[in-house]
Coordinates of C-alpha atoms and ligand atoms in Angstrom, one line a residue:
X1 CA -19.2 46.7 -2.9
X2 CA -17.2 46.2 0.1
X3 CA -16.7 42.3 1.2
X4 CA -14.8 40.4 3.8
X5 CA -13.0 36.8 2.5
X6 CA -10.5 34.9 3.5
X7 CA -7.2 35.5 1.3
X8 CA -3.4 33.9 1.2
X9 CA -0.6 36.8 1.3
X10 CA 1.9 34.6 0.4
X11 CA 2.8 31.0 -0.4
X12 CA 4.2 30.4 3.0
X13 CA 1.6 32.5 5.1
X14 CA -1.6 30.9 6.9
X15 CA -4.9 32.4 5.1
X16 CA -6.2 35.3 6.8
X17 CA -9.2 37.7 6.7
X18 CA -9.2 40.1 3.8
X19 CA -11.5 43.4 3.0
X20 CA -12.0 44.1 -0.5
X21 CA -14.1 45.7 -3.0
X22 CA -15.9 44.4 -5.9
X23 CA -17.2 45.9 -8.9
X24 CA -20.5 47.9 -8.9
X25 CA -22.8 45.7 -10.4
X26 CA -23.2 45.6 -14.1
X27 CA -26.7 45.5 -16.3
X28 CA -26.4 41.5 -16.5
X29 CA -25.7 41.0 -12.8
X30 CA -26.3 38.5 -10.1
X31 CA -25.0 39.5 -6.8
X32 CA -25.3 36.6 -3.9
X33 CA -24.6 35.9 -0.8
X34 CA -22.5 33.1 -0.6
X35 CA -23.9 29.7 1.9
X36 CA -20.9 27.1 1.6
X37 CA -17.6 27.0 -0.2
X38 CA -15.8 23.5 -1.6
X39 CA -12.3 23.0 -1.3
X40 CA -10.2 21.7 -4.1
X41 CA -7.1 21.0 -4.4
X42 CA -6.9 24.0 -7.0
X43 CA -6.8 26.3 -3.9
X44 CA -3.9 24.4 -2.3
X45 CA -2.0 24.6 -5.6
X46 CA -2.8 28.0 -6.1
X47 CA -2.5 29.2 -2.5
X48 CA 0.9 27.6 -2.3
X49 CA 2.2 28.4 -5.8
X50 CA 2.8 24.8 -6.4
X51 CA 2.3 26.1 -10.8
X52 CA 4.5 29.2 -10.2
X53 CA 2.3 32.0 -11.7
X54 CA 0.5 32.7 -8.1
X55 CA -0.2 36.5 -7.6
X56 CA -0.9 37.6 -4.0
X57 CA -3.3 38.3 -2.5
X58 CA -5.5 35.2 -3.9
X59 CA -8.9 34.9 -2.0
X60 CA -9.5 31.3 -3.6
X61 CA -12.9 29.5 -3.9
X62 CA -14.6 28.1 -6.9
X63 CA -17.3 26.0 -5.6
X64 CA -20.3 28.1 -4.8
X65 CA -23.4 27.6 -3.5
X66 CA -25.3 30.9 -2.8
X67 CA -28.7 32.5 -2.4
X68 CA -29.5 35.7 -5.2
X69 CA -29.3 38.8 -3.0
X70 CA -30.3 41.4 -6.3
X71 CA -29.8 41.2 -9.8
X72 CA -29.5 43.8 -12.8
X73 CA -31.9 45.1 -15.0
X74 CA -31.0 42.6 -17.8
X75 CA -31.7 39.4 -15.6
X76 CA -34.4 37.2 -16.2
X77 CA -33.5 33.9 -15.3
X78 CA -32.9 34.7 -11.2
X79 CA -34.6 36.6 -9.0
X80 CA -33.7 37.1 -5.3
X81 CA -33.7 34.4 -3.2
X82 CA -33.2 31.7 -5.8
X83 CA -30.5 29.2 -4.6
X84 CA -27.2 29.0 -7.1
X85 CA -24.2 28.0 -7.9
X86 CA -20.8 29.6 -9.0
X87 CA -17.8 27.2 -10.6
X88 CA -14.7 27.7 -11.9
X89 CA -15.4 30.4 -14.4
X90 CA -17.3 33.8 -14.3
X91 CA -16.8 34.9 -18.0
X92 CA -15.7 34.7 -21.3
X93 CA -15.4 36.5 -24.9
X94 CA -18.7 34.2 -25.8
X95 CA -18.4 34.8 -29.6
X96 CA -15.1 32.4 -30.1
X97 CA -15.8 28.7 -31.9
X98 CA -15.0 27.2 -28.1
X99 CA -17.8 30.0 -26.6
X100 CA -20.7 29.6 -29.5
X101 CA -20.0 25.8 -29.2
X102 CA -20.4 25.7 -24.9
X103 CA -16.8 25.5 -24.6
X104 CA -16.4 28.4 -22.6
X105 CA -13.4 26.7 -20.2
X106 CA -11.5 26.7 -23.8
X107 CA -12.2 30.2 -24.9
X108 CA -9.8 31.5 -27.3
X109 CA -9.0 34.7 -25.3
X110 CA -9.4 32.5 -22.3
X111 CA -12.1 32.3 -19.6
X112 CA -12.3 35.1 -16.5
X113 CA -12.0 32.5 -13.7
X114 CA -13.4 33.0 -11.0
X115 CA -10.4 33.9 -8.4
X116 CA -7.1 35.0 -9.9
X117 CA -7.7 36.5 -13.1
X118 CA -8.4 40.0 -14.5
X119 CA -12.2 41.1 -15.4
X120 CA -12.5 41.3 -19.1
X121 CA -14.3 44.7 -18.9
X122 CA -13.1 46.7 -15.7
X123 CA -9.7 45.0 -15.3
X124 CA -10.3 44.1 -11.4
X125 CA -8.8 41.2 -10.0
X126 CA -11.6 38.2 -9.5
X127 CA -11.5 37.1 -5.9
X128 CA -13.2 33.7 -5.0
X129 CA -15.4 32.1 -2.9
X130 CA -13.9 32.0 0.7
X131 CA -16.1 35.1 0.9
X132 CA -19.3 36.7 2.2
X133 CA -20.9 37.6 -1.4
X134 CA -19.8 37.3 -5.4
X135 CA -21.1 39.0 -8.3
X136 CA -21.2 37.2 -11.5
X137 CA -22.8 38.1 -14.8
X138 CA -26.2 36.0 -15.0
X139 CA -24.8 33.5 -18.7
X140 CA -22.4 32.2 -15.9
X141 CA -24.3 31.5 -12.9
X142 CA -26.1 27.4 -12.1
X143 CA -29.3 26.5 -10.9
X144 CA -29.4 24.3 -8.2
X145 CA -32.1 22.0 -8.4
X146 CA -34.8 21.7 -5.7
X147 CA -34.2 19.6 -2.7
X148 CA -30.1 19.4 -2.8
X149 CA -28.4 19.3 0.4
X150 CA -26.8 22.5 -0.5
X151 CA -23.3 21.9 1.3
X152 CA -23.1 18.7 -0.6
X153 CA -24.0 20.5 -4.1
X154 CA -21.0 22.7 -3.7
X155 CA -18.1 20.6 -4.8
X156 CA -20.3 19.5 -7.9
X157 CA -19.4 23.1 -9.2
X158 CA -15.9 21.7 -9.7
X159 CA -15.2 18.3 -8.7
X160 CA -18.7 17.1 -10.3
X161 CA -18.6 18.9 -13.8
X162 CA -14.3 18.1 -13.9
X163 CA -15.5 14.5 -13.8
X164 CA -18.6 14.7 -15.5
X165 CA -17.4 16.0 -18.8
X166 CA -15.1 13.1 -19.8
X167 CA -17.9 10.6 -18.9
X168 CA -20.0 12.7 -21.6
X169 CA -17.2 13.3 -23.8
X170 CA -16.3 9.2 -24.1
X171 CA -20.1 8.5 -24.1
X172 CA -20.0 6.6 -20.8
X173 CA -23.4 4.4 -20.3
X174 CA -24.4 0.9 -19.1
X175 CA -21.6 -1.5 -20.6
X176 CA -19.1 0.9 -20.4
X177 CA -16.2 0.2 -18.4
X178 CA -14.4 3.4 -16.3
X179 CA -11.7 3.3 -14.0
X180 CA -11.0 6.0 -11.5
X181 CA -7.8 6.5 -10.5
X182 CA -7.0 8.8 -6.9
X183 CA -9.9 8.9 -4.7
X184 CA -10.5 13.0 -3.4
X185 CA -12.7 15.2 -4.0
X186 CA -12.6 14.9 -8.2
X187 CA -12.2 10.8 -7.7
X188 CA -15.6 9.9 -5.5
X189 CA -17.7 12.3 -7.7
X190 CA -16.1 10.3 -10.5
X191 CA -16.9 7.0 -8.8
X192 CA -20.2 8.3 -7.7
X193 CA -21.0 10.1 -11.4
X194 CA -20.0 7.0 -13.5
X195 CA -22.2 4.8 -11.5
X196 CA -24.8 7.1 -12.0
X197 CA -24.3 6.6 -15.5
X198 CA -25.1 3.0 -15.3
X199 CA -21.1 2.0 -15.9
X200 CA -19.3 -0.7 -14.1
X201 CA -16.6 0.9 -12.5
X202 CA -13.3 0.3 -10.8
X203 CA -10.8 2.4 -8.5
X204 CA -7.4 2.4 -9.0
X205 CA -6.1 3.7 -5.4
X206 CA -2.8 4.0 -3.4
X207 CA -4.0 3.7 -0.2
X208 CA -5.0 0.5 0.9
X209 CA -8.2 1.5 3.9
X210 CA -10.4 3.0 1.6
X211 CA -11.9 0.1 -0.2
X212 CA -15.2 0.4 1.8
X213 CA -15.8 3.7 1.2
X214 CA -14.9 3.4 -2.8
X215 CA -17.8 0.2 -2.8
X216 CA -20.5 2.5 -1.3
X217 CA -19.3 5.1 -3.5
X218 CA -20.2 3.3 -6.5
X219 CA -17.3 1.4 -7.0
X220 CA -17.7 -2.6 -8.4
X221 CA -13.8 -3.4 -7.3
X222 CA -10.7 -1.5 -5.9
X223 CA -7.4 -2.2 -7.3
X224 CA -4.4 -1.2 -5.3
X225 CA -2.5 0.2 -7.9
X226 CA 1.5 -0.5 -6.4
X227 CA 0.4 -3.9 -6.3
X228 CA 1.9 -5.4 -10.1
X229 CA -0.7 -8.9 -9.5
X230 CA -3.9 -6.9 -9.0
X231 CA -2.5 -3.6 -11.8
X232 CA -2.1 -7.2 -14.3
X233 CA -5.2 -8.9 -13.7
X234 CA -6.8 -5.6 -15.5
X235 CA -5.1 -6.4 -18.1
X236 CA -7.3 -4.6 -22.0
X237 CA -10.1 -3.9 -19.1
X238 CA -10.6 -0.4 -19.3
X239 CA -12.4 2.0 -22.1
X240 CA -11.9 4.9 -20.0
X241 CA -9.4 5.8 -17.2
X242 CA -9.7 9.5 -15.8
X243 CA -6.7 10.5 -13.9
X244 CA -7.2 12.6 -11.3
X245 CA -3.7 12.2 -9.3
X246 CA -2.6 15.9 -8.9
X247 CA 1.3 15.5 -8.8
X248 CA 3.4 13.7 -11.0
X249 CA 3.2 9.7 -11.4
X250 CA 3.5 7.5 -14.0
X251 CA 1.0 6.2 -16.4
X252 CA 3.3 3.2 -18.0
X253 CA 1.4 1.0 -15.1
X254 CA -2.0 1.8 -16.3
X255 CA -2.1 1.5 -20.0
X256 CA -1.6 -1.9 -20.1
X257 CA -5.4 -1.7 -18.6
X258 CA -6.6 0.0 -21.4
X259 CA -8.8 -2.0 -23.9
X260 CA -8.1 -1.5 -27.3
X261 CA -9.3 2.3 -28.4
X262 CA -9.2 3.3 -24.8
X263 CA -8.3 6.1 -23.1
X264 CA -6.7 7.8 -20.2
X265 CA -8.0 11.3 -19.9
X266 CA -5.8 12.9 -17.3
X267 CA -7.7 15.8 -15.8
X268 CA -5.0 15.9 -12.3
X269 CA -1.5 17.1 -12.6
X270 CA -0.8 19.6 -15.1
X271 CA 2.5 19.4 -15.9
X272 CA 5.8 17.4 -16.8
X273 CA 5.8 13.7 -16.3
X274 CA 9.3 12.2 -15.0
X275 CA 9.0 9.4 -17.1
X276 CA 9.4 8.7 -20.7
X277 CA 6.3 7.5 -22.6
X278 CA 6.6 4.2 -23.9
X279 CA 4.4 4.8 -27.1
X280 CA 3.8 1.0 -27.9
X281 CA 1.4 -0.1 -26.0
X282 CA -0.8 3.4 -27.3
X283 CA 0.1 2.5 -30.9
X284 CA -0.2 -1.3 -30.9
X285 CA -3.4 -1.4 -29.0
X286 CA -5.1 2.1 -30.6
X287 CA -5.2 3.7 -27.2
X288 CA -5.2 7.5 -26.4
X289 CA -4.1 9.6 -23.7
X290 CA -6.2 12.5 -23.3
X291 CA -6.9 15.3 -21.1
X292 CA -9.6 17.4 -19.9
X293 CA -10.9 21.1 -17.9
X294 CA -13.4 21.7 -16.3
X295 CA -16.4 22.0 -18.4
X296 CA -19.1 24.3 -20.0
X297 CA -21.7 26.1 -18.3
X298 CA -24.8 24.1 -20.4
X299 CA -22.9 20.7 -19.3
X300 CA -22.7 22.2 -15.9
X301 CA -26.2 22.4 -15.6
X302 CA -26.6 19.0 -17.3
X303 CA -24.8 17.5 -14.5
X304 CA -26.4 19.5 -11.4
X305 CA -29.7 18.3 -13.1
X306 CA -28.8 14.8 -13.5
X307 CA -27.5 15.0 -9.9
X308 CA -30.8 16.3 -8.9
X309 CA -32.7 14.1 -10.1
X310 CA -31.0 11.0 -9.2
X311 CA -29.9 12.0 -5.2
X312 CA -25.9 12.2 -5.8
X313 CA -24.0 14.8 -4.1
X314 CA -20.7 15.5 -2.4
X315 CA -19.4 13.8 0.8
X316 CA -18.7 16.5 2.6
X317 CA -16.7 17.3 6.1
X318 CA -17.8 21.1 6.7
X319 CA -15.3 23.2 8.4
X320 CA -14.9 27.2 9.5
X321 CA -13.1 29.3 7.3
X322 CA -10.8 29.6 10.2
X323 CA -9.9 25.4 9.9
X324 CA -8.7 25.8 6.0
X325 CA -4.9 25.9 6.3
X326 CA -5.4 22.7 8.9
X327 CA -7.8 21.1 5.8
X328 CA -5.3 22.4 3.4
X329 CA -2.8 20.0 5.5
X330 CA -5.2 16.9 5.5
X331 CA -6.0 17.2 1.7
X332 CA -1.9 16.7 1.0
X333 CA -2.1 13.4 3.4
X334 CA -5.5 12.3 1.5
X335 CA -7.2 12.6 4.7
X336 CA -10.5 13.7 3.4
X337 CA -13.5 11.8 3.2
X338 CA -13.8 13.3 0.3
X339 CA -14.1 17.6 0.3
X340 CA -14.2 19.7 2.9
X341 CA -16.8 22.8 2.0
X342 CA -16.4 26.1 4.2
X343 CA -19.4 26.7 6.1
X344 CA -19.6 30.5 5.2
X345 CA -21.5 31.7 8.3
X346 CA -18.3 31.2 10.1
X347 CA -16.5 34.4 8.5
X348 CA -19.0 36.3 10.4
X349 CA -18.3 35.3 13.4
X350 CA -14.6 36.5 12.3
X351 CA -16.2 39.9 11.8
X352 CA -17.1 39.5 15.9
X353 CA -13.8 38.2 17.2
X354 CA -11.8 40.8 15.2
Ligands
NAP1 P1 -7.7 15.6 -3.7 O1 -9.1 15.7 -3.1 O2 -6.5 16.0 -2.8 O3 -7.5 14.1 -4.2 C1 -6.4 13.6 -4.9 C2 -6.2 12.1 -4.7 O4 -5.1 11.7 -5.6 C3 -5.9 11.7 -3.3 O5 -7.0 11.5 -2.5 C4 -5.1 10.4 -3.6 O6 -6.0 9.3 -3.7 C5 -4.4 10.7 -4.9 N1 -3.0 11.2 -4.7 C6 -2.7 12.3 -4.0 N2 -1.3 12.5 -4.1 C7 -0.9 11.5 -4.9 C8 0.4 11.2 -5.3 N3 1.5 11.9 -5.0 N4 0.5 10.1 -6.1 C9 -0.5 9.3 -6.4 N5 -1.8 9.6 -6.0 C10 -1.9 10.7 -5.2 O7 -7.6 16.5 -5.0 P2 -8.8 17.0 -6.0 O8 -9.4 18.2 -5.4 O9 -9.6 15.8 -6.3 O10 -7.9 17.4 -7.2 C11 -7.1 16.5 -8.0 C12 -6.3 17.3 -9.0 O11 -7.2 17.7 -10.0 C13 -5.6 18.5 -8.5 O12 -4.3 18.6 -9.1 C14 -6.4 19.7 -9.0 O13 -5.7 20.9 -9.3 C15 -6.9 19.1 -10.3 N6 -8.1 19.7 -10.9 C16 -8.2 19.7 -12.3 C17 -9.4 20.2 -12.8 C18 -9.5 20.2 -14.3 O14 -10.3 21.0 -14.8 N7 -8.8 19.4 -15.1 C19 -10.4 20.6 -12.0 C20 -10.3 20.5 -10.7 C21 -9.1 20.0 -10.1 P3 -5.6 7.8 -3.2 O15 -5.3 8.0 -1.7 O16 -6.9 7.1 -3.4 O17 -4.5 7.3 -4.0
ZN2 ZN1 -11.4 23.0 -8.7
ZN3 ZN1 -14.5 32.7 -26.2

């Protein structure tokens, strides 16, 4: 099937259109036509190499929201013209411990993701979501539930289950107390997710100017986190922290916030840390430093459903395909209030102008 996306040709280039074909449809099938596209900061890491292990062309895009064109023979759970969503994965072995037990982000032979990797059974290249149309096998495609705005449900695919599956993991209800610390695209679903949750909740934030926002996002207090008075007076707060600063910083600051048995679950920057860990304050007071991808497909739909049924989605800032490197820019300032979602109509009008 011949598609047009959006792809980067190199780490320095601007994105730019891209034909391609994807695989003839298999047995298990769902092949849709793809509404709106969410922006994470994956994409920019990806698109610009910033891990090293980039392989050109990448058409990037793992935040799909998408109406069923067809589906195969063996589908039963779709039918054309059901609205869905597409997240970070597309497959797995689904017979490993991580796979039987809904692990499938932690398969042992690892997951097919959804751009960048190799198909398990044809050995194509998976291309993403800043495209017209996707084909994913049916065990890894989301219901969206009735009534979502569906440019807002697009960065749950991601940002929503990223954040959601810590919350689950450290059993995060009324009395709990979370902190959130970066506020993007993975931080206000956090904010927004643990609230939902019934937590009291705090943000831990560089920028001072985004306090407002952070209340109406769910947040009880804001805590400017270069600020040693304010970082201190959270002093054994905190039974959960989730991290999501994506380049390297120090944790020493934020233990110290931790209660005892705590934890900080970084989910953010993958990768070295400059400093040394001081281990004492994680050994005196019982506290853990954790970390955490993506989620299964069950808890995927566990969170779209929760989302559905108590009104949270994405703040979004929807842009043309042809805005991305510009948004790509903004996201490394943090100016984004808080993901910007391709509007996926505007690759047709590429189509036109090229
Ligand atoms: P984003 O929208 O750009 O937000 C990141 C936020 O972190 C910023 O708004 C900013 O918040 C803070 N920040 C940015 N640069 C910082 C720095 N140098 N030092 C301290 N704080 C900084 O990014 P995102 O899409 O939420 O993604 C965040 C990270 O999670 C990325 O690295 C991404 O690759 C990763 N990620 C991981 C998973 C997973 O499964 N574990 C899934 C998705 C994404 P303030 O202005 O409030 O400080
Ligand atoms: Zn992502
Ligand atoms: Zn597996």
């Amino acid at each position: 099937m011949n598609v047009l996306g959006y792809a980067a040709y190199a780490a320095d280039a601007p994105l730019a259109p891209f034909r391609f074909e994807r695989r003839t449809p298999r047995h298990d099938d769902v092949v849709i036509d793809i509404l709106y596209c969410g922006v994470c900061h994956t994409d920019l890491h990806q698109v610009r190499n910033h891990r090293g292990a980039s392989r050109y062309p990448i058409v990037p895009g793992h935040e799909v929201i998408g109406r069923v064109r067809s589906v195969g023979p063996a589908v039963t759970r779709f039918k054309p013209g059901d609205t869905v969503g597409v997240g970070c994965m597309v497959d797995s072995c689904r017979h490993c411990v991580a796979c039987e037990s809904g692990h499938e982000q932690h398969c042992a032979t690892s997951p097919t993701f959804t751009y960048g990797s190799t198909d398990r059974h044809d050995q194509t290249r998976t291309f993403g979501g800043y495209s017209e149309s996707i084909i994913v096998s049916d065990g890894f495609v989301l219901r969206v539930p009735e009534g979502m705005d569906l440019a807002g449900a697009a960065p749950l695919l991601c940002a929503g289950i990223t954040t959601w599956a810590p919350l689950r993991r450290w059993q995060v209800g009324p009395g709990s107390r979370v902190a959130v610390m970066g506020l993007g695209g993975l931080g206000h679903m956090a904010l927004k997710l643990a609230k939902g949750l019934g937590a009291d909740v705090t943000l831990f934030t560089r920028s001072s100017g985004k306090e407002a926002d952070a209340r109406r996002l769910g947040a009880d207090r804001v805590v400017i986190s270069t600020d040693a008075a304010q970082m201190a007076a959270c002093a054994g707060r905190f039974d959960l922290i989730i991290d999501t600063v994506p380049y390297v910083h120090a944790l020493t600051p934020y233990l110290p916030t931790l209660s005892f048995d705590g934890t900080l679950v970084l989910v953010g920057y993958m990768g070295a840390l400059d400093e040394q860990l001081n281990t004492a304050p994680l050994v005196y007071g019982g506290r853990a430093v954790a970390g955490s991808f993506i989620g299964g497909v069950a808890e995927t739909q566990e969170m779209l459903d929760f989302c559905g049924q108590h009104g949270i989605s994405s703040d979004v800032e929807v842009i043309r395909v042809q805005q991305i490197d510009e948004a790509y820019e903004r996201m490394l300032k943090s100016d984004v209030k808080y993901r910007f979602v391709i509007d996926m109509s505007s690759l047709k009008s590429q189509e036109l102008d090229a």
